[in-house]
mmCIF file of C-alpha atoms in Angstrom:
data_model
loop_
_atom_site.group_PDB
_atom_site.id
_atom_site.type_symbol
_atom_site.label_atom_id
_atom_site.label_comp_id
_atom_site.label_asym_id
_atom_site.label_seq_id
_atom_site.Cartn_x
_atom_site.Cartn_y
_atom_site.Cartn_z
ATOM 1 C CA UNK A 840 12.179 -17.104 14.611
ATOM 2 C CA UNK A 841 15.542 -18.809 13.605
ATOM 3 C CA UNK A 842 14.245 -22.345 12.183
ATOM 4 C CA UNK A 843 13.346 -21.433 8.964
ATOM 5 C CA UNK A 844 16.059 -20.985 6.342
ATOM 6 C CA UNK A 845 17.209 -17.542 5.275
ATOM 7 C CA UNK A 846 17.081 -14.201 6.576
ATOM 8 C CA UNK A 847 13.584 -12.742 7.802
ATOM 9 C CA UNK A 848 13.018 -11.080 4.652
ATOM 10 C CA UNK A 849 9.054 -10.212 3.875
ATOM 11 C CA UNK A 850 7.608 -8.411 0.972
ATOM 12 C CA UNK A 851 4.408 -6.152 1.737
ATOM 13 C CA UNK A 852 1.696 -6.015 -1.177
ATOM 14 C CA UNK A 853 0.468 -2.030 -0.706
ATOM 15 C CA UNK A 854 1.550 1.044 0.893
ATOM 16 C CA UNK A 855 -1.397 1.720 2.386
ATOM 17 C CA UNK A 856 -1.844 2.500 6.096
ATOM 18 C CA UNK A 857 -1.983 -1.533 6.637
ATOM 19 C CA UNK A 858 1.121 -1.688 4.908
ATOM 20 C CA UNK A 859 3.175 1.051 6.249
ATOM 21 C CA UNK A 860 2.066 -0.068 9.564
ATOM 22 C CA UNK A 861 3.074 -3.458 9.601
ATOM 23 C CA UNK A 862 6.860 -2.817 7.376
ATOM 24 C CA UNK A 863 7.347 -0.052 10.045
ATOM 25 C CA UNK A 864 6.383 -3.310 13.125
ATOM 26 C CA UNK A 865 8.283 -5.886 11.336
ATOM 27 C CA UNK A 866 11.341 -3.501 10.158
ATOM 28 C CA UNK A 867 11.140 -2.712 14.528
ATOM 29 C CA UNK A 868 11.515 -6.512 15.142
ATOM 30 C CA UNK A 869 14.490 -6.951 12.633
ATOM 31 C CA UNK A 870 12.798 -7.935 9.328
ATOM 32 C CA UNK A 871 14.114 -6.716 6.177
ATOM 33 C CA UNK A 872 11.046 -5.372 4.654
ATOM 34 C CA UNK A 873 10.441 -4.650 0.826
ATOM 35 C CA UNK A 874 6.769 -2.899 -0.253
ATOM 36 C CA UNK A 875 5.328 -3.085 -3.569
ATOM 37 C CA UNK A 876 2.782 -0.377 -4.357
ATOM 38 C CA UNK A 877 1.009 -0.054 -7.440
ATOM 39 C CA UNK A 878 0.634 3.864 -7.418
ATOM 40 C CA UNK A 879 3.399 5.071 -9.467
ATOM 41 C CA UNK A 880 3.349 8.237 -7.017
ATOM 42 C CA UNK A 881 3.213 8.854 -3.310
ATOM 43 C CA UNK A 882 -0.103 10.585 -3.765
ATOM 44 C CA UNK A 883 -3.418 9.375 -1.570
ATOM 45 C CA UNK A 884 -6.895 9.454 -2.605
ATOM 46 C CA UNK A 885 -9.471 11.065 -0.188
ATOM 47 C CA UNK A 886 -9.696 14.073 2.127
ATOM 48 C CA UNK A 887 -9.401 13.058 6.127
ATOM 49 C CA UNK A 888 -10.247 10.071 8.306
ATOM 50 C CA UNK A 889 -10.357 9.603 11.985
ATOM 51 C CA UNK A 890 -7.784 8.086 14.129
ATOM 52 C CA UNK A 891 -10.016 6.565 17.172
ATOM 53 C CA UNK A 892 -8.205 5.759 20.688
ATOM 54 C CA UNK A 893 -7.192 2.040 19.273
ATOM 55 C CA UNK A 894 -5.604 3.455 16.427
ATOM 56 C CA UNK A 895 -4.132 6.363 18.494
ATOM 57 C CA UNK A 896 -3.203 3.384 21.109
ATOM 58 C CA UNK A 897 -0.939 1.559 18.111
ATOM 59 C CA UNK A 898 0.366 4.208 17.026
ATOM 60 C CA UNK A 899 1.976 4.941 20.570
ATOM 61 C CA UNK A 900 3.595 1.301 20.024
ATOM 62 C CA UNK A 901 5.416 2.534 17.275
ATOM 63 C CA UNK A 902 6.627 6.550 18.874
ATOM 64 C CA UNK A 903 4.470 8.161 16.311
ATOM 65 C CA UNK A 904 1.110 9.326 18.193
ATOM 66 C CA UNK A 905 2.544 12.431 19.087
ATOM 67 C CA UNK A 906 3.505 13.115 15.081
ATOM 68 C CA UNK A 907 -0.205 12.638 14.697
ATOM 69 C CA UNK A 908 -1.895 14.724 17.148
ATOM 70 C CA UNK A 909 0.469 17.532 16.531
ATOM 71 C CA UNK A 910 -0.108 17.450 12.678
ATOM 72 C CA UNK A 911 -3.597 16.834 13.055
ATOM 73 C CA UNK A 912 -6.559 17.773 15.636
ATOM 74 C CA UNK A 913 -7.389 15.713 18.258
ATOM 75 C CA UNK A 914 -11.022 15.187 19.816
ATOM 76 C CA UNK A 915 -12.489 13.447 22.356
ATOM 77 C CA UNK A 916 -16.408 13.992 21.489
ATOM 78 C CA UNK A 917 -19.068 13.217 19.383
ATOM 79 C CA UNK A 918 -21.958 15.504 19.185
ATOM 80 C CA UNK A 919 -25.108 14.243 17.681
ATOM 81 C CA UNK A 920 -28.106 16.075 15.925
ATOM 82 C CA UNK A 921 -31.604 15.655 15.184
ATOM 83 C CA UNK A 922 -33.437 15.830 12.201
ATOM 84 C CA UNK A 923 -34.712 19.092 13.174
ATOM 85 C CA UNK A 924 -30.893 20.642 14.301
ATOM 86 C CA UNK A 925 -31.361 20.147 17.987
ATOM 87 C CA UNK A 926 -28.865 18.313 20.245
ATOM 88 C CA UNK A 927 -29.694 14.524 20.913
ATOM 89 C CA UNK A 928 -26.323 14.443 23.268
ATOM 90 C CA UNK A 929 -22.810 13.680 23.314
ATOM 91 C CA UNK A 930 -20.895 10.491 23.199
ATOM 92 C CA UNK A 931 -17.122 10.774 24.839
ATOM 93 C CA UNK A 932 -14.784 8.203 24.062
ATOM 94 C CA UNK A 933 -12.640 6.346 25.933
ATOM 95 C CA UNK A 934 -8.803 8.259 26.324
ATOM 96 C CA UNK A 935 -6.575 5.164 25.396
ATOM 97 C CA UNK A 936 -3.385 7.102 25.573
ATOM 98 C CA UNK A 937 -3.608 9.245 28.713
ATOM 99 C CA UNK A 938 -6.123 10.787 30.578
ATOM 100 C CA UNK A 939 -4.910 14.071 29.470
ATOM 101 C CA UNK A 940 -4.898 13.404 26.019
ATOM 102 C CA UNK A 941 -7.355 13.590 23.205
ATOM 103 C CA UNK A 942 -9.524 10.357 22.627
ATOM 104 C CA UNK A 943 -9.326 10.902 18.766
ATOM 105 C CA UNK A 944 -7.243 12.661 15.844
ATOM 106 C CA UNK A 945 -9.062 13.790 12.744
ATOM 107 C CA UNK A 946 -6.082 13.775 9.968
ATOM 108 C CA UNK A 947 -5.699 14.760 6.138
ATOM 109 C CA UNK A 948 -4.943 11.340 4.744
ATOM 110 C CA UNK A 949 -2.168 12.610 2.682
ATOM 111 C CA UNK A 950 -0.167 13.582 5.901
ATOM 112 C CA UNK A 951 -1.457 10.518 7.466
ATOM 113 C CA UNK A 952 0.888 8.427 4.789
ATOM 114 C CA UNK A 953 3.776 11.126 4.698
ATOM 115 C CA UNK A 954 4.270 10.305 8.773
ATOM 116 C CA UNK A 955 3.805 6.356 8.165
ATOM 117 C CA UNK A 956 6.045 6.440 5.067
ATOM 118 C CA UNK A 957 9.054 8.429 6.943
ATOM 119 C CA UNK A 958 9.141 6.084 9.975
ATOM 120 C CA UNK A 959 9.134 3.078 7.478
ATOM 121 C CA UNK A 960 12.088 4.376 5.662
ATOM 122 C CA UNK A 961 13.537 5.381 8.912
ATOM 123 C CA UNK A 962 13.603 2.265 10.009
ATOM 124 C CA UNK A 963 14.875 0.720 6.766
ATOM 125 C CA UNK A 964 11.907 -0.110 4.459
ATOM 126 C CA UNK A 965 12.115 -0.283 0.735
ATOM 127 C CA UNK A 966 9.323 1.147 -1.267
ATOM 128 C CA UNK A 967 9.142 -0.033 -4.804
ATOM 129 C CA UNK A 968 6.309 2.397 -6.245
ATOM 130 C CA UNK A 969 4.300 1.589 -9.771
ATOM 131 C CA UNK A 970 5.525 -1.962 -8.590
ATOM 132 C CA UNK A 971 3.230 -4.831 -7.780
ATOM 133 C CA UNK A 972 2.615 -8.880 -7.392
ATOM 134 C CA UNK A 973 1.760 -11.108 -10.298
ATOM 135 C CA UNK A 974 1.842 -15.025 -9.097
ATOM 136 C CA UNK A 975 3.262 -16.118 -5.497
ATOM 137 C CA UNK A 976 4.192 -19.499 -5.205
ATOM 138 C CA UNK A 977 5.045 -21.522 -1.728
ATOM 139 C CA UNK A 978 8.568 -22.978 -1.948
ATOM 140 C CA UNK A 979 9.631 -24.509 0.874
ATOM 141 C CA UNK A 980 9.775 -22.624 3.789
ATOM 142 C CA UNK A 981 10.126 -19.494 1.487
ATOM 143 C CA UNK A 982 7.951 -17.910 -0.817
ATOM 144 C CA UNK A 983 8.753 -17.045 -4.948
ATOM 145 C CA UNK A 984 6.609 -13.663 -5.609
ATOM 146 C CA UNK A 985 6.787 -12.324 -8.969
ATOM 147 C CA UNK A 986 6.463 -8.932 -8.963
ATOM 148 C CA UNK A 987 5.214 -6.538 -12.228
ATOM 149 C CA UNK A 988 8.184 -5.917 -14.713
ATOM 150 C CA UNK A 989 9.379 -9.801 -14.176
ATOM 151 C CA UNK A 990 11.441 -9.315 -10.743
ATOM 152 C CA UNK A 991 11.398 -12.104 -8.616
ATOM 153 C CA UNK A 992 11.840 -12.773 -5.166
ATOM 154 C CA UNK A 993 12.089 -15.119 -2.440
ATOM 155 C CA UNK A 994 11.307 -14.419 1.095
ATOM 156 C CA UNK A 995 10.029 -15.880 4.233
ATOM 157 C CA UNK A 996 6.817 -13.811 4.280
ATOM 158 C CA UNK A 997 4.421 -11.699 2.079
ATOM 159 C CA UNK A 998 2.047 -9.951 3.169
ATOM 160 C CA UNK A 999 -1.261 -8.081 1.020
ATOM 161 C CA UNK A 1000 -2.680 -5.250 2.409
ATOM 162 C CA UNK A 1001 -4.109 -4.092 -0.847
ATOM 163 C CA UNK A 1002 -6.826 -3.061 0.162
ATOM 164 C CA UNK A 1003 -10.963 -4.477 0.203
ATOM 165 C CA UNK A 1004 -10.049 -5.366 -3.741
ATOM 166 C CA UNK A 1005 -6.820 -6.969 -3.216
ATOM 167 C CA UNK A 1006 -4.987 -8.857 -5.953
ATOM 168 C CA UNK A 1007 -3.008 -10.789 -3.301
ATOM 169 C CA UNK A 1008 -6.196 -12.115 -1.692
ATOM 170 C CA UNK A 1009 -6.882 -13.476 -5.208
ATOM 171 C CA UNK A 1010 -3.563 -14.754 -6.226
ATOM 172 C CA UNK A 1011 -3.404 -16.615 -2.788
ATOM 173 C CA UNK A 1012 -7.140 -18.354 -3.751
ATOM 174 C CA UNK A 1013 -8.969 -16.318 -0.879
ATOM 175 C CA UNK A 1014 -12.176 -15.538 -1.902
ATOM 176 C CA UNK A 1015 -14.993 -13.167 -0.451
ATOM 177 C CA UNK A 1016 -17.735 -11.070 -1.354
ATOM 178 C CA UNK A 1017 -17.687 -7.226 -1.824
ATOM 179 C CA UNK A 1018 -21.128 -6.326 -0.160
ATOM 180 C CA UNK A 1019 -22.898 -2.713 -0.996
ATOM 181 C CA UNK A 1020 -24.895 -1.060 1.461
ATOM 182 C CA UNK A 1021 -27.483 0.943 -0.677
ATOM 183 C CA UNK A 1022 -25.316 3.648 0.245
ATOM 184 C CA UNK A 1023 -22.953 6.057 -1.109
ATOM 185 C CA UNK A 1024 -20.581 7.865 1.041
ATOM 186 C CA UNK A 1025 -19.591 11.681 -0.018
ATOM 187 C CA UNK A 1026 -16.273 13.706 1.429
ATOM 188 C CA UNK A 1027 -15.402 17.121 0.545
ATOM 189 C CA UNK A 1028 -12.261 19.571 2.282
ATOM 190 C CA UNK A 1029 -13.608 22.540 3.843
ATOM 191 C CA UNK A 1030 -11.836 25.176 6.187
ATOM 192 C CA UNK A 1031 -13.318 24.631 9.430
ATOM 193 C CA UNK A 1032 -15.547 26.597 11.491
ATOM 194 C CA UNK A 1033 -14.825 28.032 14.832
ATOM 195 C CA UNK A 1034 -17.469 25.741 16.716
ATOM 196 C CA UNK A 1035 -15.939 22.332 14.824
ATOM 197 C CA UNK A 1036 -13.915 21.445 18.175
ATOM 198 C CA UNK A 1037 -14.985 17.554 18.139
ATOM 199 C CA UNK A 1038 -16.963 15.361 15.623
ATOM 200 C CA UNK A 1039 -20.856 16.319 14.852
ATOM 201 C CA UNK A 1040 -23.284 14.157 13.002
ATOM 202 C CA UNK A 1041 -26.178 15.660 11.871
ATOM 203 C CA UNK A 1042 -29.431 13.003 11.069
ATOM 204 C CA UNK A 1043 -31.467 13.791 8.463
ATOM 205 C CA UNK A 1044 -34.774 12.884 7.139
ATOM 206 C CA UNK A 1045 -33.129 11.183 4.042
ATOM 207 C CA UNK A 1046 -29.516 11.287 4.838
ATOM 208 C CA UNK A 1047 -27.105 11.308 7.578
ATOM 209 C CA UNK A 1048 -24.604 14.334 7.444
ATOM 210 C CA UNK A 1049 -21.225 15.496 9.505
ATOM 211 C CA UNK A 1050 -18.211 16.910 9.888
ATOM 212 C CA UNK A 1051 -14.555 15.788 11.455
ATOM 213 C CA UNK A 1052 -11.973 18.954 12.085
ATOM 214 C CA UNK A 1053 -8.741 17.566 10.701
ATOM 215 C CA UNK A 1054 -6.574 20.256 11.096
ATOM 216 C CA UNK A 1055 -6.677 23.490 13.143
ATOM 217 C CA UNK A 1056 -7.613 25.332 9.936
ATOM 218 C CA UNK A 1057 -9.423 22.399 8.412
ATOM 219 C CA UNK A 1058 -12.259 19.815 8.334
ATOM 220 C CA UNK A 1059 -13.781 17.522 5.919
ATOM 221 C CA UNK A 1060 -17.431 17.192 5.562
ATOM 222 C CA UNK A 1061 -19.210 13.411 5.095
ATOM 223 C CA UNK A 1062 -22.534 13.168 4.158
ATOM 224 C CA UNK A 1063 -24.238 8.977 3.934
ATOM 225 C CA UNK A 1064 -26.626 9.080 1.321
ATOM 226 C CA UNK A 1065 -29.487 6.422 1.545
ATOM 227 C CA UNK A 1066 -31.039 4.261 -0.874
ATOM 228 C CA UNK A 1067 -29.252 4.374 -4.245
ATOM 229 C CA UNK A 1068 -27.494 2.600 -6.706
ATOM 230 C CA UNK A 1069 -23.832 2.411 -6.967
ATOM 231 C CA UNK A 1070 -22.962 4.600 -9.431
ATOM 232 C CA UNK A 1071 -20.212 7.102 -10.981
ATOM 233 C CA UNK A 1072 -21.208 10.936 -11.577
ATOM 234 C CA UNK A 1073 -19.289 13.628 -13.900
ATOM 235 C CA UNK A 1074 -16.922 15.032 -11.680
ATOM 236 C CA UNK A 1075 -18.778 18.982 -12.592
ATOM 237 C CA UNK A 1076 -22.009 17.334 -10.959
ATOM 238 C CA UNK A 1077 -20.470 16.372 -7.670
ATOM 239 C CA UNK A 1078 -20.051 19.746 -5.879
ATOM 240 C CA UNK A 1079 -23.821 21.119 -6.818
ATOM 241 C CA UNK A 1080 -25.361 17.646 -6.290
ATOM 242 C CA UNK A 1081 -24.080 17.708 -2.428
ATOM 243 C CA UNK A 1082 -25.079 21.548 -1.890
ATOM 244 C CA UNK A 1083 -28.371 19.726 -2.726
ATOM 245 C CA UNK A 1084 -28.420 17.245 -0.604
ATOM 246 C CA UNK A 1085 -27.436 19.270 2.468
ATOM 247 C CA UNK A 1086 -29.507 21.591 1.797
ATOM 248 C CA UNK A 1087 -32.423 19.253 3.353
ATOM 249 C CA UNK A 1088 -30.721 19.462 6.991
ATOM 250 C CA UNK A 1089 -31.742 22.612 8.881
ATOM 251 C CA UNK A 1090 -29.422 24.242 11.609
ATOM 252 C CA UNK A 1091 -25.533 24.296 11.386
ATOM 253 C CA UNK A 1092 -25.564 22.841 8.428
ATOM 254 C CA UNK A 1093 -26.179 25.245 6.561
ATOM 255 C CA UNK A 1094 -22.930 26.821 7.214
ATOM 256 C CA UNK A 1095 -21.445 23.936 5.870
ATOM 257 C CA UNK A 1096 -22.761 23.889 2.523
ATOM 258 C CA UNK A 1097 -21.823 27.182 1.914
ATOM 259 C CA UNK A 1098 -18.407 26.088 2.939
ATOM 260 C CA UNK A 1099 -18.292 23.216 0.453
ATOM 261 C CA UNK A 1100 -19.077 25.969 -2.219
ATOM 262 C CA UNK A 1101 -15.468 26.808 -2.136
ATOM 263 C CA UNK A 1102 -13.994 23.063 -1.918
ATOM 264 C CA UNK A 1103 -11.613 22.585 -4.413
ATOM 265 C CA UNK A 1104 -12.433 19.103 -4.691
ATOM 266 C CA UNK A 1105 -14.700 16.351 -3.721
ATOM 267 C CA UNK A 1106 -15.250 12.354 -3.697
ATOM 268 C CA UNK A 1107 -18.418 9.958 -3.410
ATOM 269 C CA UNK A 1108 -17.779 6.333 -3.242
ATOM 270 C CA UNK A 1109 -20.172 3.462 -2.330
ATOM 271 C CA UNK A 1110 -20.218 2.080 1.139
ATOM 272 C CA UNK A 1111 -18.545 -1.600 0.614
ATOM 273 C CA UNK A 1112 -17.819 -4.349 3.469
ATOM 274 C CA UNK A 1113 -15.788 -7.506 3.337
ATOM 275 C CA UNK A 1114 -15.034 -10.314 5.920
ATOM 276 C CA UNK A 1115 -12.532 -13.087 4.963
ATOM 277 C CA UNK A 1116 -14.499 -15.659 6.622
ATOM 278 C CA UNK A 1117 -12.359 -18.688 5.806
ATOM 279 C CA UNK A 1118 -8.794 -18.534 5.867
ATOM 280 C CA UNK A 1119 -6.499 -15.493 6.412
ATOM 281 C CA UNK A 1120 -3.151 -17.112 5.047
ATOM 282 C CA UNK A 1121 -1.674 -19.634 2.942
ATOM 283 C CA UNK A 1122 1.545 -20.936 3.798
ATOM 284 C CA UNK A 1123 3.857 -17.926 5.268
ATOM 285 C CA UNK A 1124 1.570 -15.511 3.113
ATOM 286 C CA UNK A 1125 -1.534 -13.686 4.902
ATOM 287 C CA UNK A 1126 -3.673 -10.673 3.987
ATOM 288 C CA UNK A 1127 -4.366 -7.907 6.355
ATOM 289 C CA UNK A 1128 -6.521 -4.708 6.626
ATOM 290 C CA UNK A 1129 -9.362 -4.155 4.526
ATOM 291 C CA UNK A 1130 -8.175 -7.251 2.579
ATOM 292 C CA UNK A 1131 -9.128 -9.379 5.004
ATOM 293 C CA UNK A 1132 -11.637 -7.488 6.806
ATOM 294 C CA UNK A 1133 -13.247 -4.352 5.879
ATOM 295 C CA UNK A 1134 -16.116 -2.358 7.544
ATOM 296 C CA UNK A 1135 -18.441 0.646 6.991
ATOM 297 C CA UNK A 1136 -17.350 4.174 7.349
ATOM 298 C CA UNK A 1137 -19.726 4.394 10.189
ATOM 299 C CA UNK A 1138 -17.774 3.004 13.426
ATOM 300 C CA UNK A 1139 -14.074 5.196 11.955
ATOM 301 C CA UNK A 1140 -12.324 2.119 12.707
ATOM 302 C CA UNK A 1141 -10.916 0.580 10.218
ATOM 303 C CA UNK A 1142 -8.188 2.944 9.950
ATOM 304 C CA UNK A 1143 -7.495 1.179 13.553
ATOM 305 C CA UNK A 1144 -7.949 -2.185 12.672
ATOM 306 C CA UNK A 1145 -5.633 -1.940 9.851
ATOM 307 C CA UNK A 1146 -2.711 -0.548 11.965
ATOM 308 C CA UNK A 1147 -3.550 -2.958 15.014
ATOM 309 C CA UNK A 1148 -3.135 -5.596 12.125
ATOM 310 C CA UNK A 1149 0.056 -4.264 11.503
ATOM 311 C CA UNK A 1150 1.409 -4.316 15.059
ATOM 312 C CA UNK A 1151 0.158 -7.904 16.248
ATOM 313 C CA UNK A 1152 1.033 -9.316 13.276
ATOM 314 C CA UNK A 1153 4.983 -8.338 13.995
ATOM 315 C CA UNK A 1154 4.510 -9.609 17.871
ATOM 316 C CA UNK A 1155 3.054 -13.093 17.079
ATOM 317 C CA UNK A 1156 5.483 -13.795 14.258
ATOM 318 C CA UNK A 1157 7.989 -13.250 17.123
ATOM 319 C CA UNK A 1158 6.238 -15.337 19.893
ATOM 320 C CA UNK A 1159 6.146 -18.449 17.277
ATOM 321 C CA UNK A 1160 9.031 -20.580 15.784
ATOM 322 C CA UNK A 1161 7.418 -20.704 12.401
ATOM 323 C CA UNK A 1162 6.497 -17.944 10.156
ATOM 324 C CA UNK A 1163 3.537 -20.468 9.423
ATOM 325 C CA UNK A 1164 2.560 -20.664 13.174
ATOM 326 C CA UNK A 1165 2.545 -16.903 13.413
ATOM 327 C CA UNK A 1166 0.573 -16.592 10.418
ATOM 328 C CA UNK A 1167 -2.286 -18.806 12.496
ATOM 329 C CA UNK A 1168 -1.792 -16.955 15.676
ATOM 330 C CA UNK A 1169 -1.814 -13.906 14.484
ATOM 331 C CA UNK A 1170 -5.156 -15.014 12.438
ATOM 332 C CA UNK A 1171 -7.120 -16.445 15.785
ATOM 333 C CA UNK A 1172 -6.210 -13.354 17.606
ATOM 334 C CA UNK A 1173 -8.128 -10.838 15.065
ATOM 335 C CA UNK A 1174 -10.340 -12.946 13.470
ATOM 336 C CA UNK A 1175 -13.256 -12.436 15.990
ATOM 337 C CA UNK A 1176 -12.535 -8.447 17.267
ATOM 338 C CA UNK A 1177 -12.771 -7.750 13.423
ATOM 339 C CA UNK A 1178 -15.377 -9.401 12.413
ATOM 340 C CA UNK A 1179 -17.421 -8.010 15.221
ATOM 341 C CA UNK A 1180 -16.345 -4.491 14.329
ATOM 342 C CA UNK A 1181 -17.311 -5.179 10.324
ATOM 343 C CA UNK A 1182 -20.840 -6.650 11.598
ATOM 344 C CA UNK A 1183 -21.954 -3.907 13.792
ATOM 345 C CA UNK A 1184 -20.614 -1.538 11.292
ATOM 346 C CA UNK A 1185 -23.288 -3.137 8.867
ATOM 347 C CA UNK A 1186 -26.026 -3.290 11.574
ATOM 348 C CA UNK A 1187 -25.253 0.854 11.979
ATOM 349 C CA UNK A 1188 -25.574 1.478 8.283
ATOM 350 C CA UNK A 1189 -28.771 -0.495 8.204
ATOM 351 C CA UNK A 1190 -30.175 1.685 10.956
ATOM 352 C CA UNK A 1191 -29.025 4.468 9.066
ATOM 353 C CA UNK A 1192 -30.700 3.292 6.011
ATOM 354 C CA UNK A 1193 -34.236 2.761 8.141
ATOM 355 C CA UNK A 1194 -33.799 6.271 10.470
ATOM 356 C CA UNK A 1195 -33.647 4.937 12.996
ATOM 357 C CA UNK A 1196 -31.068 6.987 14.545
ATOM 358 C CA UNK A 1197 -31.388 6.572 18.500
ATOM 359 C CA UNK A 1198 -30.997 2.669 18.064
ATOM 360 C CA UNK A 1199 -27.900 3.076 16.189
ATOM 361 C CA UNK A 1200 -25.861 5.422 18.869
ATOM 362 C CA UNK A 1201 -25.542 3.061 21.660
ATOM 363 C CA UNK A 1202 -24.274 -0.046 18.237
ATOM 364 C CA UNK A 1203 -21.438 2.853 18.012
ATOM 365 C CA UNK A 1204 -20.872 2.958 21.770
ATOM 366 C CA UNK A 1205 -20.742 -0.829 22.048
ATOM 367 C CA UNK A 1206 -18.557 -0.517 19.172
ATOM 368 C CA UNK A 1207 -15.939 1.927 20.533
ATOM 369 C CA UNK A 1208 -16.110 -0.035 23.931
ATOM 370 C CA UNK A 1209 -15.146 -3.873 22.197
ATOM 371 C CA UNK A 1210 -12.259 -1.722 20.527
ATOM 372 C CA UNK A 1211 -10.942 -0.154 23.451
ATOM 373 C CA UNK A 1212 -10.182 -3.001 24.834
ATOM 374 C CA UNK A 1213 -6.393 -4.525 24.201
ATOM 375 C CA UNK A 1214 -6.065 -5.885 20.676
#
């Protein structure tokens, strides 16, 4: 990586877990590493997501799986319900990090980002918060990124991981579609109960309904609701308009919507999907993570595609000569795992969508098997 001029000097567009991820890789491999992140503040939106065995698997790479599964709860089952509260069986997924080990983590997002943003610093990263990227420009073998406030900088790589609505993606003339699913996705933090020891997903007769333990102390509730409109409720409707939904579910969850009674907080948001189908880069810039390929909630993965991204995107650029030769590399060695992940993601929400339940459990199982294999 010593032909092009100047140091190896990248700026990352988002702090995100695709961003942290892949400063944290490339600070590893000797990059000096800059991050621009719109949020003024540190602070995360959302209540918990799952860290599958690939993601656990990555984060091994980088010495902080243990950080994880210490600060949050690890699982190795799925337990899935009928429409009428009885057991349809289990699904156990594949231990990536040792057979003694948990398959999975459930984590609170916010300490999620408080672990990735430590290590980057740790290792040397700069994050610029309330600080983002206005026009990039390929000059030479470097490349002039304006950033918000009229900085400018030259470096030999950016990076956007921005997320499914990312401005880099746009500035760099990548264009895609944001697709909605008919469905809108609801979380809400709840302490959890004693018998929450793995994932359980509860089909209903309208909706689809669970809950992931993210702590020993506590879990967040998800509930997919079918066949509506995008839309944006009054935050004082949102807690008494999902005691109503899950109030059609018999069994166990009934316990649960008592528990969200006392949630502090909760948050709906539609069920988007993107694929970059064209090209990932331009020049020595690239997107990554959900701005280049972003699935449904429905397979948990794309908290683990977005830190795989992170990880091979530091190896290639140190197997090539170019950045620019990295770039396309790195690009034919996701492109297809991702896009496979984002399409049966779809097909599982469509199943959803339909009730058809039993078809959609052995998608997921295919799922989890393409992305335990090495990334």
């Amino acid at each position: 990586m010593n032909s092009y001029r100047g140091a190896r000097t990248a700026m990352i567009v988002g702090a995100g877990v695709a961003g942290l991820t892949a400063a944290t890789a490339l600070a590893g491999a000797g990059w000096q590493v800059e991050i621009a992140e719109v949020n003024p503040s540190r602070a995360t939106s959302g209540w918990g997501l799952c860290l599958t065995g690939p993601a656990l698997r990555a984060l091994a790479e980088l010495g902080l799986a243990d950080d994880c599964l210490t600060e949050g709860y690890g699982m190795s089952v799925i337990t899935h319900v009928d429409v009428d509260g009885e057991p349809m069986g289990q699904a156990r997924l594949p231990r990536l990090i040792g057979a003694r080990r948990p398959a999975m983590a459930g984590m609170a997002r916010p300490v999620l980002h408080r672990i990735l943003h430590t290590e980057a610093e740790r290792r040397g990263v700069v994050v610029q918060q309330g600080r983002t990227v206005t026009a990039v420009d390929q000059e030479g073998e470097l490349v002039r990124v304006q950033l918000s406030g009229g900085t400018v900088r030259q470096v030999a790589l950016l990076v956007g991981a921005d997320g499914i609505r990312s401005s880099t993606r746009s500035l760099l003339g990548l264009e895609t579609s944001l697709d909605y699913h008919g469905q809108m996705v609801w979380r809400a933090l709840v302490p959890r109960p004693q018998w929450a020891t793995g994932i359980h997903q509860f089909a209903g007769k309208a909706d689809t309904a669970g809950l992931v333990p993210i702590s020993a102390g506590e879990a967040y509730v998800f509930v997919t609701e079918n066949g509506v409109e995008q839309s944006v409720l009054p935050e004082a409707e949102l807690v008494p308009r999902l005691r109503q939904i899950l109030k059609a579910f018999p069994g166990r969850v009934a316990e649960i919507r008592l528990l969200v009674s006392v949630s502090e907080s909760v948050v709906r948001r539609p069920v988007l999907t993107a694929f970059l189908e064209g090209a990932w880069n331009r020049g020595n810039s690239v997107v990554i993570g959900d701005a280049a390929h972003a699935p449904a909630p429905q397979m948990a993965s794309g908290a683990a595609l977005a830190i795989e991204d992170g990880l091979v995107l530091a190896e290639e650029l140190g197997r090539h000569e170019s950045v620019g030769a990295g770039l396309e590399a790195f690009v034919r060695r996701r492109r297809q795992r991702c896009r496979t992940l984002v399409e049966t993601s779809v097909a599982i929400a469509g199943l959803e969508h339909a009730q058809r339940h039993r078809e959609a459990y052995p998608l997921t199982d295919a799922g989890h098997r393409l992305m335990a294999e090495p990334a």
